[in-house]
Coordinates of C-alpha atoms in Angstrom, one line a residue:
M1 CA 242.7 -64.6 119.6
R2 CA 239.7 -66.7 120.4
L3 CA 237.3 -65.6 122.2
A4 CA 233.9 -66.5 124.4
I5 CA 230.9 -63.4 124.8
I6 CA 228.7 -64.2 127.4
G7 CA 225.7 -62.1 127.4
G8 CA 222.6 -62.8 125.2
G9 CA 221.4 -59.2 125.0
F10 CA 224.3 -56.4 124.4
G11 CA 226.5 -59.2 124.0
V12 CA 225.2 -59.8 120.4
D13 CA 223.9 -56.8 119.7
G14 CA 227.4 -54.7 120.6
H15 CA 229.8 -56.8 121.9
L16 CA 229.1 -59.4 119.0
P17 CA 230.0 -57.4 116.5
A18 CA 232.6 -55.2 118.1
F19 CA 235.1 -57.8 117.5
R20 CA 234.2 -59.8 114.9
A21 CA 234.9 -56.1 112.6
V22 CA 238.5 -57.0 114.4
P23 CA 241.2 -59.0 112.7
G24 CA 242.5 -61.8 113.8
V25 CA 239.4 -62.6 116.3
N26 CA 238.3 -66.4 116.4
I27 CA 234.5 -65.2 118.1
V28 CA 234.9 -69.5 119.4
V29 CA 231.0 -69.4 121.4
V30 CA 228.5 -67.4 122.5
A31 CA 226.0 -67.3 125.9
D32 CA 222.7 -66.4 127.0
S33 CA 221.6 -68.2 130.1
G34 CA 219.3 -70.9 128.7
S35 CA 217.0 -69.6 127.0
G36 CA 218.5 -70.4 123.2
R37 CA 217.3 -67.3 122.0
I38 CA 220.4 -66.3 120.2
R39 CA 221.0 -69.1 118.3
D40 CA 219.8 -67.9 115.0
R41 CA 221.9 -65.3 115.3
L42 CA 225.3 -66.1 115.2
P43 CA 227.5 -66.5 112.9
T44 CA 228.5 -69.5 110.9
G45 CA 231.4 -71.7 113.2
T46 CA 230.4 -69.8 116.9
A47 CA 229.1 -72.5 119.5
Y48 CA 226.3 -71.6 121.3
A49 CA 226.7 -72.3 125.5
G50 CA 223.5 -72.5 128.0
S51 CA 226.0 -70.7 130.6
W52 CA 228.8 -69.7 131.1
Q53 CA 230.2 -72.4 132.7
E54 CA 229.0 -73.8 129.2
A55 CA 231.6 -71.2 127.5
L56 CA 234.5 -71.3 129.8
S57 CA 234.6 -74.9 129.2
M58 CA 235.8 -74.1 125.5
P59 CA 239.1 -73.4 124.3
V60 CA 239.4 -69.7 124.6
D61 CA 241.8 -67.0 125.6
A62 CA 239.6 -64.3 126.5
V63 CA 236.4 -63.2 128.1
S64 CA 234.0 -60.3 127.7
V65 CA 231.5 -59.9 129.8
A66 CA 228.2 -58.2 128.9
V67 CA 226.0 -59.4 131.3
P68 CA 224.1 -57.3 134.6
P69 CA 225.9 -56.1 136.8
A70 CA 224.9 -58.4 139.4
Q71 CA 226.5 -60.9 137.4
Q72 CA 229.2 -59.3 136.7
C73 CA 231.8 -60.1 139.4
E74 CA 231.4 -64.0 139.6
I75 CA 232.3 -64.3 136.0
V76 CA 234.8 -62.0 135.9
L77 CA 236.5 -63.9 139.0
A78 CA 236.8 -67.3 137.2
S79 CA 237.3 -66.6 134.3
L80 CA 240.7 -64.2 135.2
S81 CA 241.2 -67.5 138.3
R82 CA 241.2 -69.9 134.2
N83 CA 244.2 -67.2 133.1
M84 CA 241.8 -65.6 130.6
H85 CA 241.9 -62.0 129.4
V86 CA 238.7 -59.9 130.0
F87 CA 236.8 -57.2 128.7
C88 CA 233.5 -56.4 131.3
E89 CA 230.6 -54.8 130.3
K90 CA 230.4 -50.9 132.8
P91 CA 229.0 -50.2 135.7
F92 CA 231.8 -52.8 136.8
G93 CA 229.9 -55.0 139.2
L94 CA 227.6 -54.4 141.5
N95 CA 229.0 -51.9 143.6
A96 CA 232.1 -50.9 144.9
E97 CA 232.9 -53.5 146.8
E98 CA 232.4 -55.7 143.4
A99 CA 235.0 -53.5 141.9
E100 CA 237.2 -53.9 144.6
T101 CA 237.5 -57.5 144.3
M102 CA 237.7 -57.8 140.7
N103 CA 240.6 -54.9 140.3
A104 CA 242.7 -57.2 143.0
A105 CA 242.1 -60.3 141.2
A106 CA 243.6 -58.4 137.5
L107 CA 246.7 -57.0 139.6
S108 CA 246.9 -60.4 140.6
A109 CA 246.4 -61.8 137.6
T110 CA 249.8 -60.5 136.4
A111 CA 249.5 -62.4 132.7
C112 CA 246.0 -61.1 131.3
V113 CA 244.6 -57.9 130.3
A114 CA 241.3 -56.4 131.8
G115 CA 239.7 -53.6 130.3
V116 CA 236.0 -52.2 131.2
N117 CA 233.8 -50.7 128.3
F118 CA 234.0 -46.9 128.8
Q119 CA 233.0 -46.9 124.8
F120 CA 232.6 -42.6 124.8
R121 CA 236.2 -42.6 125.2
F122 CA 236.1 -43.3 121.6
E123 CA 234.0 -41.6 120.1
P124 CA 235.3 -39.8 117.5
G125 CA 233.4 -35.9 119.1
L126 CA 234.2 -36.6 122.3
E127 CA 237.3 -37.7 121.4
A128 CA 237.6 -34.4 119.5
L129 CA 236.6 -32.9 122.1
R130 CA 238.9 -34.1 124.4
E131 CA 242.1 -33.1 122.3
R132 CA 241.0 -29.5 122.2
I133 CA 240.7 -29.1 126.2
V134 CA 244.6 -31.1 126.0
A135 CA 245.8 -28.5 123.8
G136 CA 244.5 -26.0 126.1
A137 CA 242.0 -24.5 123.4
I138 CA 239.8 -22.4 126.4
G139 CA 242.0 -21.7 128.7
T140 CA 242.5 -23.8 131.6
T141 CA 239.2 -25.9 132.5
C142 CA 236.7 -24.4 135.3
A143 CA 233.4 -26.3 134.5
I144 CA 231.5 -29.1 132.7
D145 CA 227.2 -29.2 132.6
L146 CA 226.2 -32.5 131.5
S147 CA 223.3 -32.9 129.7
W148 CA 221.8 -36.2 129.2
V149 CA 217.8 -36.8 127.7
T150 CA 217.1 -39.7 125.8
S151 CA 213.1 -41.1 124.9
G152 CA 214.7 -44.7 124.8
R153 CA 212.1 -45.6 127.7
A154 CA 209.6 -43.0 127.9
N155 CA 206.6 -45.0 126.8
P156 CA 204.8 -46.6 130.1
G157 CA 204.3 -49.6 127.9
S158 CA 207.1 -50.6 127.1
P159 CA 208.5 -54.1 129.2
W160 CA 209.7 -54.3 132.5
S161 CA 213.2 -55.3 133.2
W162 CA 216.7 -56.4 134.9
R163 CA 217.1 -52.5 133.7
N164 CA 214.0 -51.8 136.4
D165 CA 215.4 -53.5 139.2
A166 CA 217.4 -51.7 141.5
A167 CA 218.7 -54.9 142.8
A168 CA 220.5 -56.4 139.5
G169 CA 222.3 -53.1 139.2
G170 CA 219.4 -52.2 137.0
G171 CA 218.9 -48.0 136.6
V172 CA 220.4 -44.9 134.6
I173 CA 222.9 -44.0 137.1
G174 CA 225.0 -47.8 136.1
A175 CA 224.0 -47.4 132.7
F176 CA 224.8 -43.8 132.1
F177 CA 226.0 -42.0 134.6
S178 CA 228.5 -44.1 134.8
H179 CA 230.1 -42.9 132.2
A180 CA 229.5 -39.5 133.0
A181 CA 231.8 -40.3 135.8
D182 CA 234.3 -41.3 133.6
L183 CA 234.1 -38.7 131.1
F184 CA 234.5 -36.5 133.6
W185 CA 237.6 -38.2 134.9
W186 CA 238.7 -38.6 131.4
L187 CA 238.4 -35.0 129.4
T188 CA 240.2 -33.7 132.8
G189 CA 242.5 -35.7 134.3
A190 CA 241.2 -34.5 137.6
E191 CA 239.7 -36.8 140.8
P192 CA 236.3 -36.0 141.9
Q193 CA 236.1 -34.8 144.9
S194 CA 232.5 -34.4 146.5
V195 CA 229.8 -35.3 145.1
F196 CA 225.9 -34.0 146.1
G197 CA 223.0 -35.4 143.6
Q198 CA 218.8 -36.7 143.5
S199 CA 216.8 -39.5 142.2
R200 CA 213.5 -40.5 140.3
I201 CA 211.6 -42.9 139.4
L202 CA 209.5 -41.4 136.7
V203 CA 207.9 -44.3 135.3
A204 CA 206.9 -46.8 138.7
E205 CA 205.4 -49.3 136.9
R206 CA 205.9 -51.3 133.5
P207 CA 204.6 -54.7 132.7
D208 CA 206.5 -58.1 131.9
A209 CA 205.9 -60.3 129.4
A210 CA 202.3 -61.5 130.4
G211 CA 201.2 -58.4 130.8
T212 CA 201.2 -57.9 135.0
A213 CA 202.2 -54.4 136.1
C214 CA 205.6 -55.1 137.9
H215 CA 206.9 -52.4 140.4
V216 CA 210.3 -50.5 139.2
T217 CA 212.8 -50.1 141.6
A218 CA 215.7 -48.9 139.7
E219 CA 215.8 -44.9 138.9
D220 CA 215.1 -43.2 135.7
A221 CA 215.9 -39.7 136.1
V222 CA 219.0 -38.8 138.0
T223 CA 221.2 -35.2 138.6
A224 CA 225.0 -35.3 140.1
Q225 CA 227.1 -32.0 140.9
L226 CA 230.9 -33.3 141.9
E227 CA 233.8 -31.3 142.8
M228 CA 236.7 -31.6 141.2
N229 CA 240.4 -31.5 141.4
G230 CA 241.7 -28.1 140.8
G231 CA 238.4 -25.8 141.6
I232 CA 236.7 -27.6 138.6
T233 CA 232.9 -28.3 138.7
A234 CA 230.7 -31.5 136.9
T235 CA 226.9 -31.7 136.8
C236 CA 224.7 -33.3 134.9
R237 CA 221.6 -33.9 134.6
I238 CA 220.7 -38.1 133.3
T239 CA 217.3 -39.1 132.7
N240 CA 215.6 -42.6 129.4
C241 CA 212.5 -41.1 130.0
Q242 CA 212.2 -38.3 128.8
P243 CA 209.7 -38.1 125.0
G244 CA 211.8 -36.4 122.6
G245 CA 214.3 -36.5 124.7
D246 CA 217.2 -34.6 122.4
G247 CA 220.6 -36.7 123.7
M248 CA 224.0 -35.9 124.5
R249 CA 225.1 -32.1 125.4
L250 CA 227.7 -31.7 126.7
V251 CA 229.5 -28.1 127.5
V252 CA 233.2 -27.7 129.2
R253 CA 234.3 -23.6 130.2
G254 CA 237.4 -23.0 130.6
S255 CA 239.3 -19.8 131.4
E256 CA 239.5 -18.9 127.7
G257 CA 236.7 -19.7 126.4
V258 CA 234.1 -22.7 125.9
L259 CA 233.1 -25.7 124.2
V260 CA 229.8 -27.9 123.4
Y261 CA 229.7 -31.1 122.1
R262 CA 225.7 -31.9 120.9
H263 CA 224.8 -35.5 119.6
A264 CA 221.4 -36.0 118.6
P265 CA 219.2 -38.6 117.8
P266 CA 219.5 -41.5 116.0
F267 CA 222.5 -40.9 117.1
G268 CA 224.8 -41.2 113.3
P269 CA 228.0 -39.5 112.6
A270 CA 225.9 -36.3 111.1
D271 CA 224.0 -35.7 114.5
R272 CA 226.9 -34.5 115.9
S273 CA 228.6 -31.4 116.7
L274 CA 231.6 -29.9 118.3
V275 CA 231.8 -26.2 118.6
C276 CA 233.9 -23.8 120.2
L277 CA 233.0 -20.2 121.0
K278 CA 235.2 -17.2 122.0
K279 CA 235.3 -14.4 119.9
E280 CA 233.4 -16.5 117.7
A281 CA 232.1 -19.6 116.9
V282 CA 234.1 -21.7 114.8
A283 CA 233.2 -25.4 114.5
V284 CA 235.8 -28.4 114.9
P285 CA 235.9 -31.4 112.6
I286 CA 234.8 -35.2 114.0
S287 CA 236.8 -37.5 112.0
T288 CA 233.6 -40.0 110.3
P289 CA 233.7 -44.1 111.3
P290 CA 235.0 -45.3 107.7
P291 CA 232.0 -46.6 105.3
E292 CA 231.0 -50.2 106.4
C293 CA 230.4 -48.1 109.5
R294 CA 228.3 -44.9 108.7
S295 CA 224.7 -47.0 108.6
A296 CA 225.1 -48.0 112.0
E297 CA 224.6 -45.5 115.7
T298 CA 228.5 -43.8 116.4
R299 CA 227.6 -45.6 119.7
L300 CA 228.3 -49.3 119.2
W301 CA 231.5 -47.7 116.3
A302 CA 233.0 -46.5 119.7
V303 CA 232.7 -50.3 121.3
H304 CA 234.3 -51.6 118.2
R305 CA 237.3 -49.3 118.6
C306 CA 237.1 -49.8 122.1
A307 CA 237.6 -53.7 121.6
G308 CA 240.0 -53.0 119.2
Q309 CA 242.7 -51.3 121.3
F310 CA 241.8 -54.4 124.1
V311 CA 243.0 -56.9 121.7
R312 CA 245.9 -55.2 120.5
R313 CA 246.6 -55.1 124.4
V314 CA 246.4 -58.5 124.8
R315 CA 248.7 -58.8 121.7
G316 CA 251.5 -57.1 123.6
D317 CA 251.0 -53.8 122.1
Q318 CA 252.0 -51.9 125.3
A319 CA 251.1 -48.7 123.3
A320 CA 246.8 -49.3 123.6
A321 CA 245.0 -47.1 125.7
F322 CA 241.7 -48.5 126.4
P323 CA 240.2 -48.4 130.1
A324 CA 241.1 -50.5 132.7
F325 CA 239.9 -52.0 135.7
A326 CA 241.1 -49.6 138.0
D327 CA 239.2 -47.1 135.7
G328 CA 236.2 -49.0 136.4
L329 CA 237.1 -49.0 140.5
R330 CA 236.6 -45.2 140.3
V331 CA 233.8 -44.7 138.7
Q332 CA 231.8 -47.5 141.2
Q333 CA 233.4 -45.7 144.0
V334 CA 232.1 -42.3 143.0
I335 CA 228.4 -44.3 142.5
A336 CA 229.3 -44.8 146.0
G337 CA 229.1 -41.5 146.9
L338 CA 226.3 -40.5 144.9
R339 CA 224.4 -43.1 146.0
E340 CA 225.3 -42.0 150.0
S341 CA 224.1 -38.7 149.3
I342 CA 220.5 -39.6 147.3
A343 CA 220.3 -41.3 150.7
S344 CA 221.1 -38.3 153.2
R345 CA 220.5 -35.9 151.6
R346 CA 224.1 -34.3 151.8
N347 CA 227.0 -33.4 150.6
V348 CA 229.6 -36.7 149.9
M349 CA 233.4 -36.7 150.5
L350 CA 234.6 -39.3 148.0
R351 CA 237.4 -42.1 149.6
P352 CA 240.9 -41.2 147.6
A353 CA 240.9 -42.5 143.8
C354 CA 242.1 -45.6 143.6
E355 CA 246.2 -46.5 142.6
S356 CA 246.2 -48.0 138.7

């Protein structure tokens, strides 16, 4: 499979190593916005392009889109119009309207495979958690509580970027809550019915490359509560600006017990745990990445596994399971409700989930 990667940030840091590790994938070209800074980081035989248009003009079968949300829709639509398969970063567009447009285009491009990188479905600890839920280890699921607290942007001196710009799709709602909304559905199979949330900007200004203070317009903290089918309540608290942040803690409460998953910084294989609490606490084993991947964050290993499933489907394996554009649309519909709730300070009923 001949692949173009669009994006000089996570496209190079995440998508490039993920797809390089998939047998039979030829990364033809990697594009950024024209800065050229990624040239020296590309493997031998991979071309550099200074624009996504240049990259799509090359002989490729598939496109991996890893650009800010505000730029995703145009690239995805152009790729599908050329009958190229598309692997797109979350949160899948800038808003629900763009997500709906991209999903409709994918449904029309029947020969194309279209997926979204909700890679946490492929994190081994979360897979083990889901297996226990599906097997009925804690009975009927009643509630899910997610605390996702990191220190990645806690330093006010960390430079301003598009991630601090709401108009570009920055903020923890797109970066983190999009994963949370996907996980709540994937873990339980229950559709979200309503949402209530609040958000804050904890660091109001950040310096640009010249040291000039720039106003932050995108939230860096959010809390949300979702009511889901089957009487399940899902809550989350998310920020990437907490000094000493302790990572991800996901608690699933059932009628017969509790499952607790933790993944702490620096997010390696040894930093994960899964415990089933009934009459006593029982540790649940979590699979370990292969030797060549054990030094990396398991989050990046999960990107590789998600990319591998996408490639399998492109090659005709209908059993390959990966998040589709319809899943990206579902998440954006929840995000739209969350943003409406934050603006109105009230509980918001959600649109019916899209059909896959």
